PDB file of C-alpha atoms and ligand atoms in Angstrom:
ATOM      1  CA  UNK X   1     -73.454  -9.364  39.639  1.00  0.00           C
ATOM      2  CA  UNK X   2     -72.998 -11.232  43.374  1.00  0.00           C
ATOM      3  CA  UNK X   3     -69.943 -13.142  42.164  1.00  0.00           C
ATOM      4  CA  UNK X   4     -66.852 -11.775  43.140  1.00  0.00           C
ATOM      5  CA  UNK X   5     -64.791 -10.361  40.600  1.00  0.00           C
ATOM      6  CA  UNK X   6     -61.374 -10.941  39.645  1.00  0.00           C
ATOM      7  CA  UNK X   7     -59.829  -8.051  36.633  1.00  0.00           C
ATOM      8  CA  UNK X   8     -56.396  -8.436  35.193  1.00  0.00           C
ATOM      9  CA  UNK X   9     -55.007  -4.967  34.004  1.00  0.00           C
ATOM     10  CA  UNK X  10     -52.081  -5.460  32.000  1.00  0.00           C
ATOM     11  CA  UNK X  11     -51.801  -1.633  31.594  1.00  0.00           C
ATOM     12  CA  UNK X  12     -49.094  -0.447  28.514  1.00  0.00           C
ATOM     13  CA  UNK X  13     -47.624  -4.460  28.465  1.00  0.00           C
ATOM     14  CA  UNK X  14     -47.375  -7.222  25.880  1.00  0.00           C
ATOM     15  CA  UNK X  15     -47.101  -7.705  22.256  1.00  0.00           C
ATOM     16  CA  UNK X  16     -49.627  -9.690  20.340  1.00  0.00           C
ATOM     17  CA  UNK X  17     -47.809 -13.279  20.613  1.00  0.00           C
ATOM     18  CA  UNK X  18     -46.973 -12.999  24.242  1.00  0.00           C
ATOM     19  CA  UNK X  19     -50.932 -11.644  24.976  1.00  0.00           C
ATOM     20  CA  UNK X  20     -52.263 -14.549  23.374  1.00  0.00           C
ATOM     21  CA  UNK X  21     -49.563 -16.969  25.248  1.00  0.00           C
ATOM     22  CA  UNK X  22     -50.963 -15.234  28.468  1.00  0.00           C
ATOM     23  CA  UNK X  23     -55.123 -15.407  28.009  1.00  0.00           C
ATOM     24  CA  UNK X  24     -54.086 -18.992  26.670  1.00  0.00           C
ATOM     25  CA  UNK X  25     -51.953 -19.990  29.920  1.00  0.00           C
ATOM     26  CA  UNK X  26     -55.119 -18.456  31.636  1.00  0.00           C
ATOM     27  CA  UNK X  27     -58.064 -20.221  29.664  1.00  0.00           C
ATOM     28  CA  UNK X  28     -56.104 -23.666  30.202  1.00  0.00           C
ATOM     29  CA  UNK X  29     -55.286 -22.902  33.778  1.00  0.00           C
ATOM     30  CA  UNK X  30     -58.883 -22.296  34.676  1.00  0.00           C
ATOM     31  CA  UNK X  31     -60.511 -24.319  32.159  1.00  0.00           C
ATOM     32  CA  UNK X  32     -63.194 -23.238  29.899  1.00  0.00           C
ATOM     33  CA  UNK X  33     -66.049 -23.567  31.867  1.00  0.00           C
ATOM     34  CA  UNK X  34     -64.941 -21.700  35.465  1.00  0.00           C
ATOM     35  CA  UNK X  35     -67.175 -19.707  36.954  1.00  0.00           C
ATOM     36  CA  UNK X  36     -66.890 -19.170  40.865  1.00  0.00           C
ATOM     37  CA  UNK X  37     -66.151 -15.718  40.061  1.00  0.00           C
ATOM     38  CA  UNK X  38     -66.352 -13.173  37.090  1.00  0.00           C
ATOM     39  CA  UNK X  39     -62.862 -13.270  35.618  1.00  0.00           C
ATOM     40  CA  UNK X  40     -62.025 -10.145  33.025  1.00  0.00           C
ATOM     41  CA  UNK X  41     -59.091  -9.768  31.109  1.00  0.00           C
ATOM     42  CA  UNK X  42     -57.995  -5.859  30.594  1.00  0.00           C
ATOM     43  CA  UNK X  43     -55.482  -5.924  27.878  1.00  0.00           C
ATOM     44  CA  UNK X  44     -53.998  -3.004  26.136  1.00  0.00           C
ATOM     45  CA  UNK X  45     -55.986  -2.131  22.746  1.00  0.00           C
ATOM     46  CA  UNK X  46     -53.719  -2.796  20.483  1.00  0.00           C
ATOM     47  CA  UNK X  47     -54.352  -6.926  21.345  1.00  0.00           C
ATOM     48  CA  UNK X  48     -58.329  -6.688  22.211  1.00  0.00           C
ATOM     49  CA  UNK X  49     -58.953  -8.733  19.527  1.00  0.00           C
ATOM     50  CA  UNK X  50     -56.540 -11.385  20.003  1.00  0.00           C
ATOM     51  CA  UNK X  51     -57.174 -11.754  23.581  1.00  0.00           C
ATOM     52  CA  UNK X  52     -60.982 -11.702  22.585  1.00  0.00           C
ATOM     53  CA  UNK X  53     -60.467 -14.707  20.317  1.00  0.00           C
ATOM     54  CA  UNK X  54     -58.529 -16.754  22.526  1.00  0.00           C
ATOM     55  CA  UNK X  55     -60.929 -16.224  25.620  1.00  0.00           C
ATOM     56  CA  UNK X  56     -63.995 -16.687  23.017  1.00  0.00           C
ATOM     57  CA  UNK X  57     -66.205 -20.037  24.811  1.00  0.00           C
ATOM     58  CA  UNK X  58     -64.629 -19.252  28.366  1.00  0.00           C
ATOM     59  CA  UNK X  59     -66.176 -17.471  31.165  1.00  0.00           C
ATOM     60  CA  UNK X  60     -63.693 -14.664  31.081  1.00  0.00           C
ATOM     61  CA  UNK X  61     -65.030 -11.352  29.987  1.00  0.00           C
ATOM     62  CA  UNK X  62     -63.206  -8.837  27.986  1.00  0.00           C
ATOM     63  CA  UNK X  63     -62.621  -4.895  29.399  1.00  0.00           C
ATOM     64  CA  UNK X  64     -60.344  -1.743  28.490  1.00  0.00           C
ATOM     65  CA  UNK X  65     -58.161   0.082  29.932  1.00  0.00           C
ATOM     66  CA  UNK X  66     -59.481   3.688  28.932  1.00  0.00           C
ATOM     67  CA  UNK X  67     -62.766   4.814  26.242  1.00  0.00           C
ATOM     68  CA  UNK X  68     -62.931   8.710  24.882  1.00  0.00           C
ATOM     69  CA  UNK X  69     -66.064  10.505  26.249  1.00  0.00           C
ATOM     70  CA  UNK X  70     -67.712  10.979  22.301  1.00  0.00           C
ATOM     71  CA  UNK X  71     -69.185   8.200  19.676  1.00  0.00           C
ATOM     72  CA  UNK X  72     -66.975   9.293  17.088  1.00  0.00           C
ATOM     73  CA  UNK X  73     -65.599  12.254  15.213  1.00  0.00           C
ATOM     74  CA  UNK X  74     -62.263  13.863  14.771  1.00  0.00           C
ATOM     75  CA  UNK X  75     -60.401  13.076  17.650  1.00  0.00           C
ATOM     76  CA  UNK X  76     -57.259  11.469  16.643  1.00  0.00           C
ATOM     77  CA  UNK X  77     -55.768   8.707  18.742  1.00  0.00           C
ATOM     78  CA  UNK X  78     -58.740   8.154  20.683  1.00  0.00           C
ATOM     79  CA  UNK X  79     -60.898   5.572  20.958  1.00  0.00           C
ATOM     80  CA  UNK X  80     -64.672   5.324  21.549  1.00  0.00           C
ATOM     81  CA  UNK X  81     -67.388   2.859  23.479  1.00  0.00           C
ATOM     82  CA  UNK X  82     -68.962   1.802  20.152  1.00  0.00           C
ATOM     83  CA  UNK X  83     -65.345   0.867  19.185  1.00  0.00           C
ATOM     84  CA  UNK X  84     -64.789  -1.611  22.004  1.00  0.00           C
ATOM     85  CA  UNK X  85     -67.885  -2.842  22.118  1.00  0.00           C
ATOM     86  CA  UNK X  86     -67.231  -4.213  18.557  1.00  0.00           C
ATOM     87  CA  UNK X  87     -63.584  -4.989  19.854  1.00  0.00           C
ATOM     88  CA  UNK X  88     -65.074  -7.562  22.123  1.00  0.00           C
ATOM     89  CA  UNK X  89     -65.338  -5.585  25.288  1.00  0.00           C
ATOM     90  CA  UNK X  90     -67.997  -5.559  27.265  1.00  0.00           C
ATOM     91  CA  UNK X  91     -66.024  -4.112  30.445  1.00  0.00           C
ATOM     92  CA  UNK X  92     -64.266  -0.465  30.263  1.00  0.00           C
ATOM     93  CA  UNK X  93     -61.899   1.000  33.653  1.00  0.00           C
ATOM     94  CA  UNK X  94     -62.398   4.662  33.796  1.00  0.00           C
ATOM     95  CA  UNK X  95     -60.354   7.134  36.037  1.00  0.00           C
ATOM     96  CA  UNK X  96     -57.627   4.819  36.598  1.00  0.00           C
ATOM     97  CA  UNK X  97     -54.816   6.871  38.611  1.00  0.00           C
ATOM     98  CA  UNK X  98     -52.413   6.399  36.543  1.00  0.00           C
ATOM     99  CA  UNK X  99     -54.790   8.271  33.930  1.00  0.00           C
ATOM    100  CA  UNK X 100     -55.785  10.858  36.611  1.00  0.00           C
ATOM    101  CA  UNK X 101     -52.246  11.492  37.836  1.00  0.00           C
ATOM    102  CA  UNK X 102     -50.136  10.831  34.860  1.00  0.00           C
ATOM    103  CA  UNK X 103     -52.388  11.770  32.317  1.00  0.00           C
ATOM    104  CA  UNK X 104     -54.187  14.614  33.486  1.00  0.00           C
ATOM    105  CA  UNK X 105     -57.612  13.261  33.228  1.00  0.00           C
ATOM    106  CA  UNK X 106     -59.967  15.630  35.261  1.00  0.00           C
ATOM    107  CA  UNK X 107     -63.353  14.166  37.329  1.00  0.00           C
ATOM    108  CA  UNK X 108     -65.302  16.220  34.353  1.00  0.00           C
ATOM    109  CA  UNK X 109     -63.479  13.782  31.511  1.00  0.00           C
ATOM    110  CA  UNK X 110     -64.243  10.523  33.880  1.00  0.00           C
ATOM    111  CA  UNK X 111     -67.983  11.300  34.101  1.00  0.00           C
ATOM    112  CA  UNK X 112     -68.644  12.199  30.313  1.00  0.00           C
ATOM    113  CA  UNK X 113     -66.443   8.743  29.442  1.00  0.00           C
ATOM    114  CA  UNK X 114     -68.776   6.623  32.442  1.00  0.00           C
ATOM    115  CA  UNK X 115     -72.496   8.372  30.937  1.00  0.00           C
ATOM    116  CA  UNK X 116     -71.184   7.721  27.411  1.00  0.00           C
ATOM    117  CA  UNK X 117     -69.998   4.381  28.034  1.00  0.00           C
ATOM    118  CA  UNK X 118     -73.139   3.248  30.277  1.00  0.00           C
ATOM    119  CA  UNK X 119     -75.531   4.258  27.387  1.00  0.00           C
ATOM    120  CA  UNK X 120     -73.502   2.173  25.203  1.00  0.00           C
ATOM    121  CA  UNK X 121     -74.005  -0.812  27.292  1.00  0.00           C
ATOM    122  CA  UNK X 122     -70.470  -1.058  28.556  1.00  0.00           C
ATOM    123  CA  UNK X 123     -69.814  -2.057  32.552  1.00  0.00           C
ATOM    124  CA  UNK X 124     -67.708   0.238  34.156  1.00  0.00           C
ATOM    125  CA  UNK X 125     -64.998  -0.238  36.313  1.00  0.00           C
ATOM    126  CA  UNK X 126     -64.502   2.925  38.535  1.00  0.00           C
ATOM    127  CA  UNK X 127     -61.478   3.565  40.110  1.00  0.00           C
ATOM    128  CA  UNK X 128     -61.024   6.207  43.132  1.00  0.00           C
ATOM    129  CA  UNK X 129     -58.500   6.679  45.742  1.00  0.00           C
ATOM    130  CA  UNK X 130     -56.668   8.796  47.766  1.00  0.00           C
ATOM    131  CA  UNK X 131     -52.523   9.800  47.332  1.00  0.00           C
ATOM    132  CA  UNK X 132     -49.756   8.937  50.060  1.00  0.00           C
ATOM    133  CA  UNK X 133     -49.999  12.947  50.453  1.00  0.00           C
ATOM    134  CA  UNK X 134     -53.708  13.017  51.238  1.00  0.00           C
ATOM    135  CA  UNK X 135     -53.324  10.148  53.165  1.00  0.00           C
ATOM    136  CA  UNK X 136     -50.719  11.656  55.468  1.00  0.00           C
ATOM    137  CA  UNK X 137     -52.373  14.790  55.639  1.00  0.00           C
ATOM    138  CA  UNK X 138     -55.184  12.986  56.557  1.00  0.00           C
ATOM    139  CA  UNK X 139     -53.418  11.386  59.467  1.00  0.00           C
ATOM    140  CA  UNK X 140     -51.193  14.324  60.728  1.00  0.00           C
ATOM    141  CA  UNK X 141     -54.108  16.979  59.743  1.00  0.00           C
ATOM    142  CA  UNK X 142     -56.082  15.755  63.002  1.00  0.00           C
ATOM    143  CA  UNK X 143     -56.467  14.496  66.434  1.00  0.00           C
ATOM    144  CA  UNK X 144     -60.007  13.972  66.117  1.00  0.00           C
ATOM    145  CA  UNK X 145     -60.973  10.469  64.614  1.00  0.00           C
ATOM    146  CA  UNK X 146     -63.825  11.400  63.049  1.00  0.00           C
ATOM    147  CA  UNK X 147     -61.993  14.828  61.467  1.00  0.00           C
ATOM    148  CA  UNK X 148     -58.957  12.503  60.132  1.00  0.00           C
ATOM    149  CA  UNK X 149     -61.466  10.301  59.048  1.00  0.00           C
ATOM    150  CA  UNK X 150     -63.625  12.946  56.753  1.00  0.00           C
ATOM    151  CA  UNK X 151     -59.928  14.251  55.749  1.00  0.00           C
ATOM    152  CA  UNK X 152     -59.191  10.753  54.500  1.00  0.00           C
ATOM    153  CA  UNK X 153     -62.583   9.825  52.722  1.00  0.00           C
ATOM    154  CA  UNK X 154     -62.469  12.957  50.865  1.00  0.00           C
ATOM    155  CA  UNK X 155     -60.624  12.635  47.725  1.00  0.00           C
ATOM    156  CA  UNK X 156     -62.823   8.913  47.298  1.00  0.00           C
ATOM    157  CA  UNK X 157     -65.862  10.719  48.014  1.00  0.00           C
ATOM    158  CA  UNK X 158     -65.299  13.710  45.613  1.00  0.00           C
ATOM    159  CA  UNK X 159     -64.401  11.883  42.905  1.00  0.00           C
ATOM    160  CA  UNK X 160     -67.391   9.075  43.470  1.00  0.00           C
ATOM    161  CA  UNK X 161     -69.854  12.531  43.888  1.00  0.00           C
ATOM    162  CA  UNK X 162     -68.182  14.083  40.735  1.00  0.00           C
ATOM    163  CA  UNK X 163     -68.361  10.609  38.537  1.00  0.00           C
ATOM    164  CA  UNK X 164     -71.929   9.487  39.659  1.00  0.00           C
ATOM    165  CA  UNK X 165     -74.035  12.741  40.934  1.00  0.00           C
ATOM    166  CA  UNK X 166     -77.685  12.280  39.116  1.00  0.00           C
ATOM    167  CA  UNK X 167     -77.060   8.630  37.999  1.00  0.00           C
ATOM    168  CA  UNK X 168     -80.191   7.234  37.384  1.00  0.00           C
ATOM    169  CA  UNK X 169     -80.527   4.899  40.124  1.00  0.00           C
ATOM    170  CA  UNK X 170     -80.887   1.751  37.651  1.00  0.00           C
ATOM    171  CA  UNK X 171     -77.697   2.461  35.957  1.00  0.00           C
ATOM    172  CA  UNK X 172     -75.752   1.769  38.752  1.00  0.00           C
ATOM    173  CA  UNK X 173     -76.125  -1.884  38.632  1.00  0.00           C
ATOM    174  CA  UNK X 174     -73.576  -1.367  35.501  1.00  0.00           C
ATOM    175  CA  UNK X 175     -70.907   0.044  37.729  1.00  0.00           C
ATOM    176  CA  UNK X 176     -68.461  -1.366  39.833  1.00  0.00           C
ATOM    177  CA  UNK X 177     -65.882   1.098  42.176  1.00  0.00           C
ATOM    178  CA  UNK X 178     -62.266  -0.428  42.832  1.00  0.00           C
ATOM    179  CA  UNK X 179     -60.753   1.420  45.612  1.00  0.00           C
ATOM    180  CA  UNK X 180     -57.325   1.841  44.833  1.00  0.00           C
ATOM    181  CA  UNK X 181     -54.942   3.734  46.842  1.00  0.00           C
ATOM    182  CA  UNK X 182     -52.356   5.424  44.978  1.00  0.00           C
ATOM    183  CA  UNK X 183     -49.669   4.903  46.971  1.00  0.00           C
ATOM    184  CA  UNK X 184     -50.569   0.814  46.897  1.00  0.00           C
ATOM    185  CA  UNK X 185     -50.631   0.888  42.714  1.00  0.00           C
ATOM    186  CA  UNK X 186     -47.578  -1.090  41.436  1.00  0.00           C
ATOM    187  CA  UNK X 187     -45.349  -0.193  44.940  1.00  0.00           C
ATOM    188  CA  UNK X 188     -45.541  -3.220  46.544  1.00  0.00           C
ATOM    189  CA  UNK X 189     -47.070  -1.369  49.616  1.00  0.00           C
ATOM    190  CA  UNK X 190     -50.157  -3.102  50.929  1.00  0.00           C
ATOM    191  CA  UNK X 191     -53.168  -1.061  52.354  1.00  0.00           C
ATOM    192  CA  UNK X 192     -53.540  -3.107  55.500  1.00  0.00           C
ATOM    193  CA  UNK X 193     -57.199  -4.817  56.416  1.00  0.00           C
ATOM    194  CA  UNK X 194     -58.214  -2.566  58.497  1.00  0.00           C
ATOM    195  CA  UNK X 195     -57.535   0.117  56.164  1.00  0.00           C
ATOM    196  CA  UNK X 196     -59.385  -1.446  53.000  1.00  0.00           C
ATOM    197  CA  UNK X 197     -62.495  -2.228  55.639  1.00  0.00           C
ATOM    198  CA  UNK X 198     -62.608   1.440  56.532  1.00  0.00           C
ATOM    199  CA  UNK X 199     -62.395   3.231  53.424  1.00  0.00           C
ATOM    200  CA  UNK X 200     -64.574   0.409  51.409  1.00  0.00           C
ATOM    201  CA  UNK X 201     -66.998   0.667  54.662  1.00  0.00           C
ATOM    202  CA  UNK X 202     -67.108   4.547  53.588  1.00  0.00           C
ATOM    203  CA  UNK X 203     -67.584   4.164  50.016  1.00  0.00           C
ATOM    204  CA  UNK X 204     -70.755   1.885  51.011  1.00  0.00           C
ATOM    205  CA  UNK X 205     -72.075   4.493  53.561  1.00  0.00           C
ATOM    206  CA  UNK X 206     -71.977   7.145  50.408  1.00  0.00           C
ATOM    207  CA  UNK X 207     -73.413   4.990  47.475  1.00  0.00           C
ATOM    208  CA  UNK X 208     -76.666   4.101  50.137  1.00  0.00           C
ATOM    209  CA  UNK X 209     -76.976   7.666  50.874  1.00  0.00           C
ATOM    210  CA  UNK X 210     -76.957   8.678  47.112  1.00  0.00           C
ATOM    211  CA  UNK X 211     -78.381   5.666  45.494  1.00  0.00           C
ATOM    212  CA  UNK X 212     -80.754   4.202  48.599  1.00  0.00           C
ATOM    213  CA  UNK X 213     -82.130   1.422  46.581  1.00  0.00           C
ATOM    214  CA  UNK X 214     -79.444   0.041  45.040  1.00  0.00           C
ATOM    215  CA  UNK X 215     -76.399   1.528  46.453  1.00  0.00           C
ATOM    216  CA  UNK X 216     -75.503  -0.986  48.870  1.00  0.00           C
ATOM    217  CA  UNK X 217     -75.035  -3.373  46.423  1.00  0.00           C
ATOM    218  CA  UNK X 218     -73.120  -1.963  44.104  1.00  0.00           C
ATOM    219  CA  UNK X 219     -69.621  -3.961  44.163  1.00  0.00           C
ATOM    220  CA  UNK X 220     -66.210  -2.686  45.630  1.00  0.00           C
ATOM    221  CA  UNK X 221     -63.381  -4.005  44.457  1.00  0.00           C
ATOM    222  CA  UNK X 222     -59.810  -3.400  46.298  1.00  0.00           C
ATOM    223  CA  UNK X 223     -56.626  -3.113  44.313  1.00  0.00           C
ATOM    224  CA  UNK X 224     -52.637  -1.762  44.983  1.00  0.00           C
ATOM    225  CA  UNK X 225     -49.925  -4.576  44.983  1.00  0.00           C
ATOM    226  CA  UNK X 226     -52.383  -7.221  44.604  1.00  0.00           C
ATOM    227  CA  UNK X 227     -50.375 -10.593  44.906  1.00  0.00           C
ATOM    228  CA  UNK X 228     -50.687 -14.574  45.617  1.00  0.00           C
ATOM    229  CA  UNK X 229     -48.396 -13.485  49.023  1.00  0.00           C
ATOM    230  CA  UNK X 230     -51.756 -11.323  50.316  1.00  0.00           C
ATOM    231  CA  UNK X 231     -54.947 -12.096  48.712  1.00  0.00           C
ATOM    232  CA  UNK X 232     -56.109 -14.310  51.659  1.00  0.00           C
ATOM    233  CA  UNK X 233     -55.689 -11.563  53.990  1.00  0.00           C
ATOM    234  CA  UNK X 234     -57.410  -8.603  51.375  1.00  0.00           C
ATOM    235  CA  UNK X 235     -60.221 -11.563  50.371  1.00  0.00           C
ATOM    236  CA  UNK X 236     -60.744 -11.512  54.378  1.00  0.00           C
ATOM    237  CA  UNK X 237     -62.208  -8.441  54.499  1.00  0.00           C
ATOM    238  CA  UNK X 238     -65.916  -8.401  54.338  1.00  0.00           C
ATOM    239  CA  UNK X 239     -66.885  -5.540  52.073  1.00  0.00           C
ATOM    240  CA  UNK X 240     -64.404  -6.607  49.453  1.00  0.00           C
ATOM    241  CA  UNK X 241     -66.063  -7.851  46.266  1.00  0.00           C
ATOM    242  CA  UNK X 242     -62.990  -8.735  44.208  1.00  0.00           C
ATOM    243  CA  UNK X 243     -59.930  -7.095  43.211  1.00  0.00           C
ATOM    244  CA  UNK X 244     -58.463  -5.189  40.061  1.00  0.00           C
ATOM    245  CA  UNK X 245     -54.963  -6.641  40.026  1.00  0.00           C
ATOM    246  CA  UNK X 246     -52.304  -5.277  38.076  1.00  0.00           C
ATOM    247  CA  UNK X 247     -48.414  -6.415  37.732  1.00  0.00           C
ATOM    248  CA  UNK X 248     -49.460  -9.919  39.370  1.00  0.00           C
ATOM    249  CA  UNK X 249     -51.970 -10.037  36.208  1.00  0.00           C
ATOM    250  CA  UNK X 250     -48.895 -10.984  33.775  1.00  0.00           C
ATOM    251  CA  UNK X 251     -47.811 -13.722  35.085  1.00  0.00           C
ATOM    252  CA  UNK X 252     -50.695 -17.118  34.395  1.00  0.00           C
ATOM    253  CA  UNK X 253     -49.557 -18.689  37.630  1.00  0.00           C
ATOM    254  CA  UNK X 254     -50.261 -16.085  39.710  1.00  0.00           C
ATOM    255  CA  UNK X 255     -53.211 -14.342  37.910  1.00  0.00           C
ATOM    256  CA  UNK X 256     -54.525 -18.051  38.215  1.00  0.00           C
ATOM    257  CA  UNK X 257     -53.432 -18.096  42.115  1.00  0.00           C
ATOM    258  CA  UNK X 258     -55.479 -15.239  43.194  1.00  0.00           C
ATOM    259  CA  UNK X 259     -58.027 -15.982  40.832  1.00  0.00           C
ATOM    260  CA  UNK X 260     -58.520 -19.592  42.739  1.00  0.00           C
ATOM    261  CA  UNK X 261     -58.261 -17.603  46.251  1.00  0.00           C
ATOM    262  CA  UNK X 262     -60.929 -15.201  45.474  1.00  0.00           C
ATOM    263  CA  UNK X 263     -63.217 -18.012  43.527  1.00  0.00           C
ATOM    264  CA  UNK X 264     -62.055 -21.089  45.020  1.00  0.00           C
TER     265      UNK X 264
HETATM  266  C1  PEP U   1     -53.652  -1.423  38.842  1.00  0.00           C
HETATM  267  O1  PEP U   1     -53.228  -1.636  37.296  1.00  0.00           O
HETATM  268  O2  PEP U   1     -54.966  -1.158  38.856  1.00  0.00           O
HETATM  269  C2  PEP U   1     -52.888  -1.864  39.933  1.00  0.00           C
HETATM  270  C3  PEP U   1     -53.254  -2.556  40.653  1.00  0.00           C
HETATM  271  O3  PEP U   1     -51.784  -2.082  39.889  1.00  0.00           O
HETATM  272  P1  PEP U   1     -50.830  -3.174  40.764  1.00  0.00           P
HETATM  273  O4  PEP U   1     -51.662  -4.226  40.756  1.00  0.00           O
HETATM  274  O5  PEP U   1     -49.557  -3.178  39.936  1.00  0.00           O
HETATM  275  O6  PEP U   1     -50.347  -2.200  41.824  1.00  0.00           O
END
């Protein structure tokens, strides 16, 4: 997984015709052979099949926005990892902040989803990041720089530790972490390069501590109001292994320009 990664999370948007048109436009703009970076489209469940067929034959991968933590059974309304594989997905986003904070998903549920999805053969994009209140509390909380950092990193640390503790080290290569400060998602607010570098550096340290052999090689993405106007700056941060894009992935032109800025 050494190529940079660009993930387009369509969230709860687009009907079949629109999804077909957007995925078709992205394939046409990029060309079927494009592989300078790995692109993943993450549409809603209802159009996975349509989008999967449209991108088939290209190097674009298909992902889902969520999964349930059981293989099958009486769980009305839920979708399992084998169903996602069957629909053509090889990626799944787990622990997106909209699921944590709007749908009330817990760290325990996230771990359950992650372990099962990995064992079924899906690659995981695990989202982590602090809320605005948590960031402000950290900044106000201490004059001392190392104490401030400890407070700032604490939500991300807890989310990563709760999701990944005691995981077989070899499984870590199936996981990508997306650092998405909650206050930057869909708000137009951006983390600065130094804010991104600070947290990404910390995540790398934590992963290396948890998985001394392979933790250092885990890809860490940035997400939160990524646009054509800020992508160059974000990608100039050494630690950034790619981006998770929400709103700007709904326009073929913007998403294409973001991909080209990342991969060339
Ligand atoms: C996201 O969906 O994870 C996201 C970062 O959204 P946006 O780019 O719209 O902020």
